[in-house]
CSV table of C-alpha atoms in Angstrom, one decimal:
chain,number,residue,atom,x,y,z
A,1,MET,CA,-150.9,-23.7,63.4
A,2,CYS,CA,-148.5,-24.5,66.2
A,3,LEU,CA,-150.1,-21.7,68.5
A,4,ALA,CA,-150.0,-22.8,72.1
A,5,VAL,CA,-152.0,-20.9,75.1
A,6,PRO,CA,-150.4,-20.4,78.7
A,7,MET,CA,-152.8,-21.7,81.3
A,8,GLN,CA,-153.0,-22.7,84.9
A,9,VAL,CA,-153.6,-26.1,86.2
A,10,THR,CA,-156.7,-26.0,88.5
A,11,GLU,CA,-157.5,-29.8,88.6
A,12,ILE,CA,-155.6,-33.1,88.1
A,13,ASN,CA,-157.4,-36.5,87.4
A,14,GLY,CA,-154.9,-38.9,86.4
A,15,GLU,CA,-153.7,-38.2,82.8
A,16,MET,CA,-156.3,-35.5,82.5
A,17,GLY,CA,-156.8,-32.1,84.3
A,18,LYS,CA,-158.3,-28.7,84.0
A,19,VAL,CA,-156.8,-25.6,83.2
A,20,GLU,CA,-157.9,-22.0,83.3
A,21,ILE,CA,-157.0,-18.6,81.9
A,22,GLY,CA,-159.0,-15.5,82.4
A,23,GLY,CA,-162.1,-17.5,83.2
A,24,VAL,CA,-162.0,-20.0,80.6
A,25,CYS,CA,-161.6,-23.4,81.7
A,26,ARG,CA,-160.8,-26.7,79.6
A,27,GLU,CA,-160.2,-30.1,80.3
A,28,VAL,CA,-156.6,-31.0,78.9
A,29,GLY,CA,-154.2,-33.9,78.5
A,30,LEU,CA,-151.4,-34.1,80.9
A,31,MET,CA,-149.8,-37.1,79.9
A,32,LEU,CA,-146.7,-35.3,78.2
A,33,LEU,CA,-145.5,-33.7,81.5
A,34,GLU,CA,-143.8,-34.7,84.5
A,35,ASP,CA,-144.6,-33.8,88.1
A,36,ILE,CA,-147.4,-31.5,87.3
A,37,ARG,CA,-148.9,-29.7,90.4
A,38,ILE,CA,-152.2,-27.6,90.8
A,39,GLY,CA,-151.2,-23.9,90.5
A,40,ASP,CA,-148.5,-24.7,87.8
A,41,TRP,CA,-148.7,-22.6,84.6
A,42,VAL,CA,-148.2,-24.9,81.4
A,43,ILE,CA,-148.6,-24.1,77.6
A,44,VAL,CA,-151.6,-25.9,75.8
A,45,HIS,CA,-151.6,-27.1,72.2
A,46,ALA,CA,-154.3,-29.0,70.5
A,47,GLY,CA,-155.8,-30.0,73.8
A,48,ILE,CA,-152.8,-31.1,75.5
A,49,ALA,CA,-150.2,-29.5,77.8
A,50,ILE,CA,-146.7,-29.6,76.0
A,51,SER,CA,-144.5,-27.8,78.6
A,52,LYS,CA,-144.3,-26.3,82.1
A,53,ILE,CA,-143.6,-22.6,82.0
A,54,ASN,CA,-140.6,-21.5,84.0
A,55,ASP,CA,-140.6,-17.8,84.3
A,56,GLN,CA,-137.6,-17.5,86.5
A,57,GLU,CA,-135.5,-19.0,83.6
A,58,ALA,CA,-136.9,-16.6,81.2
A,59,GLU,CA,-135.6,-13.6,83.7
A,60,GLU,CA,-132.2,-15.2,83.8
A,61,THR,CA,-132.0,-15.5,80.0
A,62,LEU,CA,-132.9,-11.8,79.6
A,63,LYS,CA,-130.2,-10.9,82.3
A,64,LEU,CA,-127.6,-12.9,80.5
A,65,PHE,CA,-128.3,-11.4,77.0
A,66,LYS,CA,-128.1,-7.8,78.6
A,67,GLU,CA,-124.6,-8.8,80.2
A,68,GLY,CA,-123.5,-10.4,76.9
A,69,GLY,CA,-124.1,-7.0,75.1
A,70,MET,CA,-126.4,-8.9,72.9
A,71,ILE,CA,-129.4,-6.6,73.1
B,1,MET,CA,-141.1,-6.2,80.8
B,2,ASP,CA,-142.6,-2.7,81.1
B,3,LYS,CA,-143.7,-0.3,78.2
B,4,LYS,CA,-140.7,1.7,78.8
B,5,GLU,CA,-138.1,-1.0,78.5
B,6,LEU,CA,-140.0,-2.4,75.4
B,7,GLN,CA,-139.7,1.2,73.7
B,8,THR,CA,-136.0,1.2,74.3
B,9,TYR,CA,-135.6,-2.3,72.7
B,10,ALA,CA,-138.0,-1.0,69.8
B,11,ASP,CA,-135.8,2.1,69.5
B,12,LYS,CA,-132.6,-0.1,69.6
B,13,LEU,CA,-133.7,-2.2,66.6
B,14,LYS,CA,-134.7,0.5,64.6
B,15,ASN,CA,-131.6,2.5,64.7
B,16,LEU,CA,-129.2,-0.7,64.6
B,17,GLU,CA,-126.3,0.4,62.3
B,18,LEU,CA,-125.7,-2.9,60.0
B,19,GLU,CA,-122.2,-3.4,58.5
B,20,ARG,CA,-123.8,-5.1,55.5
B,21,PRO,CA,-127.2,-6.2,54.3
B,22,ILE,CA,-128.5,-9.0,56.3
B,23,ARG,CA,-131.1,-11.7,55.6
B,24,ILE,CA,-132.8,-13.8,58.2
B,25,MET,CA,-135.5,-16.4,57.7
B,26,GLU,CA,-138.2,-17.3,60.3
B,27,VAL,CA,-139.3,-20.8,59.9
B,28,CYS,CA,-142.4,-20.6,61.8
B,29,GLY,CA,-145.7,-19.4,60.3
B,30,THR,CA,-146.9,-18.0,63.7
B,31,HIS,CA,-143.7,-16.0,63.7
B,32,THR,CA,-144.4,-14.6,60.1
B,33,THR,CA,-147.9,-13.5,61.3
B,34,GLN,CA,-146.5,-11.9,64.5
B,35,PHE,CA,-143.7,-10.0,63.1
B,36,PHE,CA,-146.6,-8.2,61.0
B,37,TYR,CA,-149.0,-8.1,63.8
B,38,THR,CA,-146.9,-6.7,66.4
B,39,GLY,CA,-145.2,-4.1,64.1
B,40,VAL,CA,-141.8,-5.5,64.8
B,41,LYS,CA,-141.1,-5.9,61.1
B,42,ASP,CA,-141.8,-2.1,60.5
B,43,LEU,CA,-139.0,-1.5,62.7
B,44,PHE,CA,-136.4,-3.3,60.8
B,45,PRO,CA,-133.4,-1.3,59.5
B,46,GLU,CA,-133.2,-0.9,55.9
B,47,LYS,CA,-130.6,-3.2,55.4
B,48,LEU,CA,-132.4,-6.3,57.3
B,49,SER,CA,-134.8,-8.7,55.4
B,50,LEU,CA,-137.1,-11.1,56.7
B,51,ILE,CA,-137.4,-14.4,54.6
B,52,ASP,CA,-140.6,-16.2,55.2
B,53,GLY,CA,-139.8,-19.9,55.4
B,54,PRO,CA,-141.8,-23.1,55.0
B,55,GLY,CA,-143.2,-23.1,58.5
B,56,CYS,CA,-146.9,-23.6,58.2
B,57,PRO,CA,-148.2,-27.3,58.0
B,58,VAL,CA,-151.2,-26.2,56.2
B,59,CYS,CA,-149.3,-24.4,53.5
B,60,VAL,CA,-146.9,-27.4,52.8
B,61,THR,CA,-149.5,-30.1,52.7
B,62,PRO,CA,-149.5,-31.0,49.0
B,63,ASN,CA,-152.8,-31.3,47.0
B,64,ARG,CA,-152.5,-35.1,46.8
B,65,TYR,CA,-152.9,-35.2,50.5
B,66,LEU,CA,-156.3,-33.7,50.3
B,67,ASP,CA,-157.3,-35.4,47.0
B,68,ARG,CA,-156.8,-38.7,49.1
B,69,ALA,CA,-158.9,-37.6,51.9
B,70,ILE,CA,-161.8,-36.3,49.8
B,71,GLU,CA,-161.4,-39.6,47.8
B,72,ILE,CA,-161.7,-41.7,50.8
B,73,ALA,CA,-164.9,-39.7,51.9
B,74,ARG,CA,-166.7,-40.0,48.5
B,75,THR,CA,-165.9,-43.7,48.1
B,76,HIS,CA,-166.3,-45.1,51.8
B,77,GLU,CA,-168.6,-44.4,54.5
B,78,VAL,CA,-166.7,-42.3,56.8
B,79,TRP,CA,-166.6,-39.1,59.0
B,80,LEU,CA,-163.5,-37.1,58.2
B,81,VAL,CA,-162.6,-35.4,61.1
B,82,THR,CA,-160.0,-32.2,61.0
B,83,PHE,CA,-158.2,-29.1,62.5
B,84,GLY,CA,-160.1,-26.2,61.3
B,85,ASP,CA,-157.1,-24.6,59.4
B,86,MET,CA,-157.5,-27.4,56.7
B,87,MET,CA,-161.2,-26.8,55.7
B,88,ARG,CA,-160.4,-24.0,53.1
B,89,VAL,CA,-157.4,-25.4,51.6
B,90,PRO,CA,-158.0,-25.9,47.9
B,91,SER,CA,-157.2,-29.7,46.8
B,92,SER,CA,-156.8,-30.3,42.9
B,93,TYR,CA,-160.4,-30.2,42.3
B,94,SER,CA,-162.2,-29.3,45.4
B,95,SER,CA,-161.7,-28.5,49.2
B,96,LEU,CA,-163.0,-30.0,52.7
B,97,GLN,CA,-165.3,-26.8,52.7
B,98,LYS,CA,-167.0,-27.3,49.3
B,99,GLU,CA,-167.4,-31.2,50.0
B,100,LYS,CA,-169.0,-30.3,53.5
B,101,ALA,CA,-171.4,-27.9,51.6
B,102,VAL,CA,-172.7,-30.9,49.5
B,103,GLY,CA,-173.2,-33.0,52.5
B,104,VAL,CA,-170.1,-35.0,53.1
B,105,PRO,CA,-169.7,-35.6,56.9
B,106,ILE,CA,-166.8,-33.5,58.0
B,107,HIS,CA,-166.1,-32.5,61.5
B,108,ILE,CA,-163.9,-30.0,62.9
B,109,VAL,CA,-161.9,-30.4,66.2
B,110,TYR,CA,-159.6,-28.5,68.3
B,111,SER,CA,-157.6,-31.7,69.7
B,112,PRO,CA,-157.0,-35.2,68.3
B,113,LEU,CA,-158.4,-36.3,71.7
B,114,ASP,CA,-161.8,-34.8,70.5
B,115,ALA,CA,-161.5,-36.9,67.5
B,116,LEU,CA,-161.0,-40.0,69.4
B,117,THR,CA,-164.1,-39.1,71.5
B,118,LEU,CA,-166.2,-38.9,68.3
B,119,ALA,CA,-165.1,-42.3,67.5
B,120,GLN,CA,-165.8,-43.6,71.1
B,121,GLU,CA,-169.4,-42.0,71.1
B,122,ASN,CA,-170.4,-43.2,67.5
B,123,PRO,CA,-169.2,-46.7,67.2
B,124,GLU,CA,-171.2,-47.3,64.3
B,125,LYS,CA,-169.2,-44.7,62.3
B,126,GLN,CA,-165.8,-44.7,60.7
B,127,VAL,CA,-163.9,-42.0,61.9
B,128,VAL,CA,-160.8,-40.7,59.7
B,129,PHE,CA,-158.6,-38.1,61.6
B,130,LEU,CA,-156.6,-35.8,59.2
B,131,SER,CA,-153.4,-35.8,61.0
B,132,VAL,CA,-151.5,-32.8,59.9
B,133,GLY,CA,-149.0,-30.9,61.8
B,134,PHE,CA,-145.2,-30.3,62.9
B,135,GLU,CA,-143.4,-31.4,66.0
B,136,THR,CA,-145.7,-29.3,68.1
B,137,THR,CA,-148.6,-31.2,67.0
B,138,ILE,CA,-147.4,-34.7,66.4
B,139,PRO,CA,-147.1,-35.8,69.9
B,140,THR,CA,-150.7,-35.0,70.6
B,141,GLU,CA,-151.8,-37.2,67.5
B,142,ALA,CA,-149.6,-39.8,68.8
B,143,VAL,CA,-151.1,-39.8,72.1
B,144,ALA,CA,-154.5,-40.2,70.3
B,145,VAL,CA,-153.5,-43.4,68.2
B,146,LYS,CA,-151.8,-45.0,71.3
B,147,LYS,CA,-155.3,-44.4,73.2
B,148,ALA,CA,-157.2,-45.9,70.2
B,149,ARG,CA,-155.0,-49.1,70.4
B,150,GLN,CA,-155.3,-49.3,74.1
B,151,GLU,CA,-159.0,-49.2,73.8
B,152,LYS,CA,-159.0,-51.3,70.9
B,153,LEU,CA,-161.1,-49.0,68.8
B,154,LYS,CA,-162.1,-50.5,65.6
B,155,ASN,CA,-163.6,-47.3,64.2
B,156,PHE,CA,-160.7,-44.8,64.4
B,157,SER,CA,-157.7,-44.1,61.8
B,158,ILE,CA,-155.8,-41.3,60.9
B,159,LEU,CA,-154.4,-40.2,57.5
B,160,THR,CA,-150.7,-39.1,58.1
B,161,GLY,CA,-149.9,-36.0,56.6
B,162,ASN,CA,-147.2,-34.9,59.3
B,163,LYS,CA,-144.1,-33.2,58.6
B,164,LEU,CA,-140.8,-32.7,60.7
B,165,THR,CA,-139.2,-29.1,60.3
B,166,PRO,CA,-135.4,-29.8,60.9
B,167,PRO,CA,-134.9,-31.9,57.7
B,168,ALA,CA,-136.9,-29.0,55.7
B,169,VAL,CA,-134.6,-26.6,56.9
B,170,ARG,CA,-131.6,-28.8,55.9
B,171,ALA,CA,-133.2,-29.3,52.4
B,172,LEU,CA,-133.5,-25.5,52.1
B,173,LEU,CA,-129.6,-25.1,53.1
B,174,ASP,CA,-128.7,-27.9,50.9
B,175,ALA,CA,-130.4,-26.4,47.8
B,176,GLY,CA,-128.6,-23.4,48.4
B,177,GLU,CA,-131.2,-21.5,46.2
B,178,VAL,CA,-131.7,-18.8,48.9
B,179,LYS,CA,-129.0,-16.8,50.5
B,180,ILE,CA,-129.8,-16.7,54.5
B,181,ASP,CA,-127.5,-15.4,57.1
B,182,GLY,CA,-129.4,-16.8,60.2
B,183,PHE,CA,-132.5,-18.4,61.4
B,184,ILE,CA,-135.3,-17.5,63.9
B,185,LEU,CA,-136.3,-20.9,64.7
B,186,PRO,CA,-139.8,-22.0,65.7
B,187,GLY,CA,-140.5,-21.5,69.4
B,188,HIS,CA,-143.3,-24.6,70.0
B,189,VAL,CA,-141.6,-26.9,67.5
B,190,SER,CA,-138.4,-26.4,69.8
B,191,VAL,CA,-140.5,-27.2,72.9
B,192,ILE,CA,-140.7,-30.6,71.7
B,193,THR,CA,-137.3,-31.1,69.9
B,194,GLY,CA,-135.2,-29.3,72.2
B,195,ILE,CA,-132.2,-27.0,71.3
B,196,LYS,CA,-130.5,-30.2,70.4
B,197,GLY,CA,-132.9,-30.8,67.4
B,198,TRP,CA,-131.4,-27.8,65.6
B,199,ARG,CA,-127.6,-28.0,66.5
B,200,PHE,CA,-126.8,-29.0,63.0
B,201,VAL,CA,-127.8,-25.7,61.6
B,202,ALA,CA,-124.9,-23.9,63.5
B,203,ASP,CA,-122.6,-26.8,63.6
B,204,LYS,CA,-122.7,-28.1,60.1
B,205,TYR,CA,-124.0,-25.2,58.0
B,206,LYS,CA,-122.5,-22.4,60.3
B,207,LYS,CA,-125.7,-20.5,60.4
B,208,PRO,CA,-126.5,-18.5,63.8
B,209,CYS,CA,-129.8,-19.2,65.2
B,210,VAL,CA,-132.2,-18.0,67.8
B,211,ILE,CA,-135.2,-19.9,69.3
B,212,THR,CA,-137.7,-17.2,70.3
B,213,GLY,CA,-141.3,-17.0,71.4
B,214,PHE,CA,-144.1,-14.9,70.1
B,215,GLU,CA,-144.8,-11.8,71.9
B,216,THR,CA,-143.4,-8.3,70.8
B,217,GLN,CA,-140.4,-8.6,73.6
B,218,ASN,CA,-139.5,-12.0,72.1
B,219,LEU,CA,-139.3,-10.9,68.6
B,220,LEU,CA,-137.5,-7.6,69.4
B,221,ILE,CA,-135.0,-9.4,71.6
B,222,GLY,CA,-134.6,-12.5,69.4
B,223,THR,CA,-133.9,-10.5,66.3
B,224,MET,CA,-131.3,-8.4,68.0
B,225,ALA,CA,-129.4,-11.3,69.5
B,226,LEU,CA,-129.5,-13.0,66.1
B,227,ILE,CA,-128.0,-9.9,64.4
B,228,HIS,CA,-125.6,-9.8,67.1
B,229,LEU,CA,-124.5,-13.3,66.4
B,230,ILE,CA,-124.4,-12.6,62.6
B,231,GLN,CA,-122.4,-9.6,62.8
B,232,ASN,CA,-120.0,-11.2,65.1
B,233,GLY,CA,-119.7,-14.2,62.9
B,234,ASN,CA,-120.6,-16.5,65.4
B,235,PRO,CA,-122.5,-19.7,64.4
B,236,GLU,CA,-124.3,-20.4,67.8
B,237,ILE,CA,-127.9,-21.3,68.8
B,238,ILE,CA,-129.2,-19.2,71.7
B,239,ASN,CA,-132.4,-19.8,73.3
B,240,GLU,CA,-134.6,-16.7,74.0
B,241,TYR,CA,-137.7,-18.7,75.0
B,242,SER,CA,-136.2,-20.5,78.1
B,243,GLN,CA,-139.5,-20.4,79.8
B,244,VAL,CA,-140.5,-23.2,77.8
B,245,VAL,CA,-137.6,-24.6,75.7
B,246,THR,CA,-134.8,-26.6,77.0
B,247,GLU,CA,-131.8,-28.5,75.7
B,248,SER,CA,-133.3,-31.8,75.4
B,249,GLY,CA,-136.9,-30.7,74.6
B,250,ASN,CA,-140.0,-32.7,76.0
B,251,GLU,CA,-138.6,-36.1,76.2
B,252,LYS,CA,-142.1,-37.6,76.9
B,253,ALA,CA,-143.4,-36.5,73.8
B,254,GLN,CA,-140.4,-37.5,71.8
B,255,GLU,CA,-140.8,-40.9,73.4
B,256,VAL,CA,-144.5,-41.2,72.1
B,257,MET,CA,-143.8,-40.0,68.8
B,258,ALA,CA,-141.1,-42.5,68.3
B,259,GLU,CA,-143.1,-45.4,69.9
B,260,VAL,CA,-146.0,-44.6,67.2
B,261,PHE,CA,-144.4,-43.1,64.3
B,262,GLU,CA,-141.3,-43.9,62.1
B,263,SER,CA,-139.9,-41.5,59.7
B,264,THR,CA,-140.2,-41.5,55.9
B,265,GLU,CA,-139.7,-39.4,52.9
B,266,ALA,CA,-142.6,-36.7,52.4
B,267,LYS,CA,-143.7,-34.3,49.7
B,268,TRP,CA,-143.8,-30.7,50.7
B,269,ARG,CA,-145.7,-28.4,48.5
B,270,GLY,CA,-143.5,-26.2,46.7
B,271,ILE,CA,-140.3,-27.6,48.0
B,272,GLY,CA,-140.7,-31.5,46.7
B,273,THR,CA,-139.7,-34.7,48.4
B,274,ILE,CA,-137.4,-34.3,51.2
B,275,PRO,CA,-136.0,-37.4,52.9
B,276,GLU,CA,-136.9,-38.7,56.5
B,277,SER,CA,-139.3,-35.4,56.8
B,278,GLY,CA,-142.7,-37.4,57.1
B,279,LEU,CA,-143.9,-39.7,59.3
B,280,CYS,CA,-146.0,-42.9,58.9
B,281,LEU,CA,-147.4,-45.4,61.5
B,282,LYS,CA,-145.1,-48.2,63.0
B,283,GLU,CA,-146.1,-51.6,62.4
B,284,PRO,CA,-148.0,-52.3,65.6
B,285,PHE,CA,-150.2,-49.2,64.9
B,286,GLN,CA,-150.8,-49.6,61.0
B,287,GLU,CA,-154.3,-51.0,61.8
B,288,PHE,CA,-155.0,-47.3,62.3
B,289,ASP,CA,-153.6,-46.3,59.0
B,290,ALA,CA,-156.7,-44.9,56.8
B,291,ASN,CA,-154.4,-45.3,53.7
B,292,LEU,CA,-154.5,-49.0,54.3
B,293,ARG,CA,-158.0,-49.3,55.7
B,294,PHE,CA,-159.6,-47.2,53.1
B,295,PRO,CA,-157.4,-47.7,49.8
B,296,VAL,CA,-158.2,-45.1,47.3
B,297,ASN,CA,-156.7,-44.1,43.9
B,298,PRO,CA,-157.4,-40.2,43.3
B,299,PRO,CA,-157.0,-38.6,39.7
B,300,GLU,CA,-153.5,-37.0,39.2
B,301,GLU,CA,-153.0,-33.9,41.2
B,302,VAL,CA,-153.4,-30.4,39.6
B,303,GLU,CA,-151.4,-27.5,40.8
B,304,PRO,CA,-153.2,-24.0,40.5
B,305,ARG,CA,-151.8,-22.2,37.2
B,306,GLY,CA,-149.7,-19.1,38.0
B,307,CYS,CA,-149.6,-19.4,41.8
B,308,ARG,CA,-146.1,-18.8,43.2
B,309,CYS,CA,-146.7,-20.4,46.7
B,310,GLY,CA,-143.8,-23.0,45.9
B,311,GLU,CA,-141.3,-20.3,45.6
B,312,ILE,CA,-142.7,-18.4,48.5
B,313,LEU,CA,-142.3,-21.3,50.7
B,314,ARG,CA,-138.8,-21.7,49.6
B,315,GLY,CA,-137.9,-18.1,50.3
B,316,LEU,CA,-137.2,-17.2,46.9
B,317,VAL,CA,-139.8,-14.5,46.4
B,318,THR,CA,-142.4,-12.5,48.5
B,319,PRO,CA,-146.0,-12.6,47.9
B,320,LEU,CA,-145.8,-9.2,46.2
B,321,ASP,CA,-143.9,-10.8,43.4
B,322,CYS,CA,-146.9,-13.3,42.6
B,323,PRO,CA,-149.4,-12.0,39.7
B,324,LEU,CA,-152.3,-13.6,41.5
B,325,PHE,CA,-151.8,-12.0,45.0
B,326,GLY,CA,-154.5,-9.5,45.8
B,327,LYS,CA,-156.2,-10.1,42.5
B,328,LYS,CA,-157.3,-13.6,41.8
B,329,CYS,CA,-156.1,-15.0,45.0
B,330,LEU,CA,-157.9,-13.2,48.0
B,331,PRO,CA,-158.5,-14.5,51.4
B,332,GLU,CA,-162.3,-15.1,50.7
B,333,THR,CA,-161.1,-17.1,47.4
B,334,PRO,CA,-157.6,-18.4,47.9
B,335,VAL,CA,-155.8,-20.1,45.0
B,336,GLY,CA,-152.7,-21.1,46.8
B,337,ALA,CA,-152.4,-22.5,50.3
B,338,CYS,CA,-150.3,-19.5,51.7
B,339,MET,CA,-153.3,-17.5,51.4
B,340,VAL,CA,-155.6,-19.9,53.1
B,341,SER,CA,-153.9,-20.5,56.2
B,342,SER,CA,-154.0,-17.3,58.5
B,343,GLU,CA,-150.2,-18.2,59.1
B,344,GLY,CA,-149.2,-18.3,55.5
B,345,ALA,CA,-147.1,-15.7,54.3
B,346,CYS,CA,-149.6,-14.4,51.6
B,347,ALA,CA,-152.3,-14.0,54.2
B,348,ALA,CA,-150.1,-12.2,56.3
B,349,TYR,CA,-148.9,-9.9,53.6
B,350,PHE,CA,-152.5,-9.4,52.6
B,351,ARG,CA,-153.7,-8.4,56.0
B,352,TYR,CA,-150.6,-6.3,57.3
B,353,GLN,CA,-148.3,-5.2,54.6
B,354,LYS,CA,-148.5,-1.5,53.8
B,355,VAL,CA,-148.7,-1.3,50.2
B,356,SER,CA,-148.4,2.0,48.2
B,357,PRO,CA,-151.4,3.0,46.3
């Protein structure tokens, strides 16, 4: 039930905004995030964006795991 | 990550040499399904077992909650509004789907904000939203209640059935019924709670944990990192899902949850009553409490006979140990909630588990 979908912000209108992935658009709530800009990627759950996606962070984590001999 | 690198990790996991048998629990229902769906579970070395935890809000919702919702719909002129996942869950005597079939007005929505819109567009109807979900979903429901108050809506209320996952993990560890060496912690719950919400598992209970995502690479890397921690006797939490999970979590979401709800004890199907694991509306928001607006007293709840969902949710047995699994209890005609929810352990086993004829 806690599925969340990555989508890209295409429009911001106050607390709401439009997001898009693969041609699918939806209006979602942006009230749970700070400093959202058009072009940001977010994950959307039950019609509200709950987190920004930081891919750079993910790459660094992978690097740390490798260096630490964990994987 | 390219295909070749992924294959390298898959081979590594498959060929891992374990010093002793290791049992890990995945807390989240989406992980339960994804471990099967991606085939990562098939790569597990012989000595590694995956125990399914209580991580599906639909599965742990007790009969009494649905009995109450149905009784409200039968005795008051209301529209019940729900996430689709709840439709087929058996209550003691019926289900939302059966009620809808005989004409009870039940609407399915994707978002609590859609439930709010239904109320705004139909001021002559009383809209009761079935507020079920873990930390991932709760802030979205809190936002809806807050908006209803701002807009002074008189025809919107919620039936609170929300649950908090860290107290459930604490209860499992305190009960000590099931031996677990480490946890795969839920990715999207952790987006909200942050790593800090889970520190107690490592600090107090000395269990290693990995927070991970839901794609094949997340499951492979998360599992290997967890085994590394377990084999080194290192009770730490590491965050494999750092693109969306941070130390402190989504603080805005935590604030709106704390503004609208306060914790209370809650009954979990199969597990029992867990202190501080449920939520009720705080005083300024109690006018939106469907329990207060539409008082009902449904008949005593009844659990299905022979169903072992309770023990499955506590990680004590697998679906294959249940006499009803695959016989009387099927995805089309589920007896227990773990077969209803697409993220329930029984549904995942039924769909993906290879069983010898």
